[in-house]
């Protein structure tokens, strides 16, 4: 008899082990265990219940011999009565009492109950319950028989929990990598790509699907390098050495569509305890903006030094001429030279003011001194008067309706706007022509235009024109002075007023880049809030 049982037990244990290694769902494994337990001790029904995190209650996870609708009656057996080795005798007595009620309610004729703890170390993670009907109480031998089943169940549950924790952690890590603001790529030791996040897809134009499993070399094509070596070359020369630092590679990378992007990649080796490399983690940064800043910085320095030097050398030249000990200059020459010096000094002041404004804009300390009675018409007229004394080729026209309202704005700044637009109009229409300052109410907005008959602006330059230091590559850009700050500041001032600025070429086919021909020029237009709009 005992031998028979041993054989049966062994068979069940084998079946359970097989189920465990077949990676069946934890529910299936527990169902096999509870069925085996019931059969092995000739029981009638069984339950496996797991401890809830609070440990006060148990939750049924596998059943044998109890139909789903009757299960609710068993709840009282699963509550209270925590397991303790010494107190099990009493607990079983209490359970048997409770079972009487349960058996009646469920109409199942169950008479005896036995339970075994599912233990991992000292921790009870669940219970295996077996019920019998009929006279025979459970014996200590039955307990011993079922012990290994309860242990198996505990192991199965623990494995499943660990597995789930690993999966959850992996999902969490993947989400972090996916959401990272930097590009992230993980390589295996053979340099195959195993992780390729969203940002990196955006940078390189490769989708994760296309890049995964590919060799690093097949995805990361450098057009040109700024650093000395790339990853492959570094590895040829022995990177990573034990305890060696990260590898930084920077350059222009060829994207999937053939365009290039400036990237910096930091490769960090991940070593196991034996010092073997298990992965390489690559952090990828888009350096486009940084490069733009760098280029801008360079332009800034060259433009500004050139623009500052010109008036300074003129001033210096005229001043030292006047100052020559061997010469006595007639009065007319003296005043002429002095007024040149004065003009150039004004030029310098304007330039310095522009630079200061640009830096105020950058630091966010650019402020308007608003007034609600700025007379735009008077401003336009005084601009036309001022500039017409400086040019003979241009004719100024000022056109405003008689009821044009007063503006709400900063008069000094709006003067600057006119100054920039009108000086551009003159500068970029070297053949001369009409310069028209006009205003209108359009859709109840004050709309002001400065129109010239100059060289026009190419359509493709449209996005650049209002940028800092942008001087277009046209026939005049090398011949005329300028820092490319004028329109940048003009736009900032108009927008600070809540307005908008744009430009139109006067005729669709206006010639660009300064070729002579039917040049029809450009119209810059901006809107401003009038004094009715103050809230
Ligand atoms: P700055 O105004 O700082 O002395 P700038 O006149 O070159 O220098 P912006 O006023 O910002 O700079 O103008 C930028 C560029 O836009 C100019 O270099 C010029 O090529 C182009 N541009 C501006 N206004 C006109 C215009 N009315 N007609 C044709 N091109 C223009
Ligand atoms: Mg200008």
mmCIF file of N, CA and C and ligand atoms in Angstrom, residues 424-425 427-428 452 455-457 465 470-472 474 482-488 522 524, ligand 1:
data_model
loop_
_atom_site.group_PDB
_atom_site.id
_atom_site.type_symbol
_atom_site.label_atom_id
_atom_site.label_comp_id
_atom_site.label_asym_id
_atom_site.label_seq_id
_atom_site.Cartn_x
_atom_site.Cartn_y
_atom_site.Cartn_z
ATOM 1 N N UNK A 424 16.718 99.564 -45.022
ATOM 2 C CA UNK A 424 16.797 98.401 -45.928
ATOM 3 C C UNK A 424 16.261 98.766 -47.306
ATOM 4 N N UNK A 425 15.109 99.456 -47.313
ATOM 5 C CA UNK A 425 14.489 99.824 -48.592
ATOM 6 C C UNK A 425 15.472 100.624 -49.443
ATOM 7 N N UNK A 427 18.875 100.682 -48.966
ATOM 8 C CA UNK A 427 20.079 99.885 -49.187
ATOM 9 C C UNK A 427 19.872 98.858 -50.305
ATOM 10 N N UNK A 428 18.692 98.261 -50.355
ATOM 11 C CA UNK A 428 18.464 97.185 -51.316
ATOM 12 C C UNK A 428 17.699 97.654 -52.552
ATOM 13 N N UNK A 452 9.480 99.183 -51.456
ATOM 14 C CA UNK A 452 10.565 99.720 -52.261
ATOM 15 C C UNK A 452 10.501 99.148 -53.670
ATOM 16 N N UNK A 455 15.738 95.130 -55.232
ATOM 17 C CA UNK A 455 16.150 93.852 -55.810
ATOM 18 C C UNK A 455 15.250 92.681 -55.445
ATOM 19 N N UNK A 456 14.364 92.866 -54.487
ATOM 20 C CA UNK A 456 13.466 91.777 -54.127
ATOM 21 C C UNK A 456 14.159 90.706 -53.290
ATOM 22 N N UNK A 457 13.354 89.760 -52.817
ATOM 23 C CA UNK A 457 13.884 88.691 -51.948
ATOM 24 C C UNK A 457 13.429 87.350 -52.500
ATOM 25 N N UNK A 465 15.148 85.247 -43.447
ATOM 26 C CA UNK A 465 15.347 86.683 -43.480
ATOM 27 C C UNK A 465 15.254 87.372 -42.115
ATOM 28 N N UNK A 470 21.348 87.105 -40.310
ATOM 29 C CA UNK A 470 21.151 86.526 -41.631
ATOM 30 C C UNK A 470 21.322 87.622 -42.665
ATOM 31 N N UNK A 471 22.328 87.456 -43.476
ATOM 32 C CA UNK A 471 22.500 88.366 -44.599
ATOM 33 C C UNK A 471 22.412 87.473 -45.816
ATOM 34 N N UNK A 472 21.516 87.806 -46.705
ATOM 35 C CA UNK A 472 21.281 86.917 -47.827
ATOM 36 C C UNK A 472 22.438 86.991 -48.805
ATOM 37 N N UNK A 474 22.908 87.721 -51.805
ATOM 38 C CA UNK A 474 22.504 88.349 -53.058
ATOM 39 C C UNK A 474 23.608 89.296 -53.549
ATOM 40 N N UNK A 482 26.300 95.820 -43.129
ATOM 41 C CA UNK A 482 25.161 95.337 -42.352
ATOM 42 C C UNK A 482 25.561 94.182 -41.470
ATOM 43 N N UNK A 483 24.820 93.996 -40.392
ATOM 44 C CA UNK A 483 25.101 92.887 -39.487
ATOM 45 C C UNK A 483 24.053 91.798 -39.612
ATOM 46 N N UNK A 484 22.948 92.101 -40.315
ATOM 47 C CA UNK A 484 21.872 91.120 -40.363
ATOM 48 C C UNK A 484 21.097 91.087 -39.056
ATOM 49 N N UNK A 485 21.178 92.161 -38.299
ATOM 50 C CA UNK A 485 20.406 92.217 -37.048
ATOM 51 C C UNK A 485 19.122 93.010 -37.229
ATOM 52 N N UNK A 486 19.091 93.879 -38.260
ATOM 53 C CA UNK A 486 17.982 94.814 -38.413
ATOM 54 C C UNK A 486 16.615 94.148 -38.391
ATOM 55 N N UNK A 487 16.400 93.177 -39.279
ATOM 56 C CA UNK A 487 15.075 92.558 -39.349
ATOM 57 C C UNK A 487 14.789 91.665 -38.152
ATOM 58 N N UNK A 488 15.829 91.074 -37.618
ATOM 59 C CA UNK A 488 15.657 90.248 -36.417
ATOM 60 C C UNK A 488 15.071 91.099 -35.292
ATOM 61 N N UNK A 522 10.241 95.035 -52.931
ATOM 62 C CA UNK A 522 9.672 94.288 -51.821
ATOM 63 C C UNK A 522 8.795 95.216 -50.985
ATOM 64 N N UNK A 524 7.484 95.342 -47.067
ATOM 65 C CA UNK A 524 7.405 94.809 -45.701
ATOM 66 C C UNK A 524 6.166 95.388 -45.040
HETATM 67 P P1 LIG B 1 21.637 95.550 -40.549
HETATM 68 O O1 LIG B 1 20.205 95.937 -40.745
HETATM 69 O O2 LIG B 1 21.873 94.809 -39.298
HETATM 70 O O3 LIG B 1 22.580 96.649 -40.742
HETATM 71 P P2 LIG B 1 21.126 94.011 -42.908
HETATM 72 O O4 LIG B 1 20.344 95.123 -43.502
HETATM 73 O O5 LIG B 1 21.946 93.203 -43.818
HETATM 74 O O6 LIG B 1 22.011 94.502 -41.721
HETATM 75 P P3 LIG B 1 18.585 92.942 -42.075
HETATM 76 O O7 LIG B 1 17.992 94.291 -42.056
HETATM 77 O O8 LIG B 1 18.235 92.011 -40.968
HETATM 78 O O9 LIG B 1 20.158 92.981 -42.172
HETATM 79 O O10 LIG B 1 18.170 92.229 -43.420
HETATM 80 C C1 LIG B 1 18.594 90.907 -43.664
HETATM 81 C C2 LIG B 1 18.806 90.656 -45.125
HETATM 82 O O11 LIG B 1 17.548 90.692 -45.794
HETATM 83 C C3 LIG B 1 19.633 91.704 -45.812
HETATM 84 O O12 LIG B 1 21.009 91.389 -45.746
HETATM 85 C C4 LIG B 1 19.121 91.679 -47.240
HETATM 86 O O13 LIG B 1 19.788 90.679 -47.970
HETATM 87 C C5 LIG B 1 17.671 91.246 -47.082
HETATM 88 N N1 LIG B 1 16.735 92.401 -47.175
HETATM 89 C C6 LIG B 1 16.245 93.124 -46.173
HETATM 90 N N2 LIG B 1 15.415 94.085 -46.606
HETATM 91 C C7 LIG B 1 15.373 93.964 -47.935
HETATM 92 C C8 LIG B 1 14.699 94.676 -48.991
HETATM 93 N N3 LIG B 1 13.883 95.706 -48.742
HETATM 94 N N4 LIG B 1 14.893 94.259 -50.266
HETATM 95 C C9 LIG B 1 15.715 93.220 -50.518
HETATM 96 N N5 LIG B 1 16.386 92.514 -49.589
HETATM 97 C C10 LIG B 1 16.220 92.877 -48.312
#
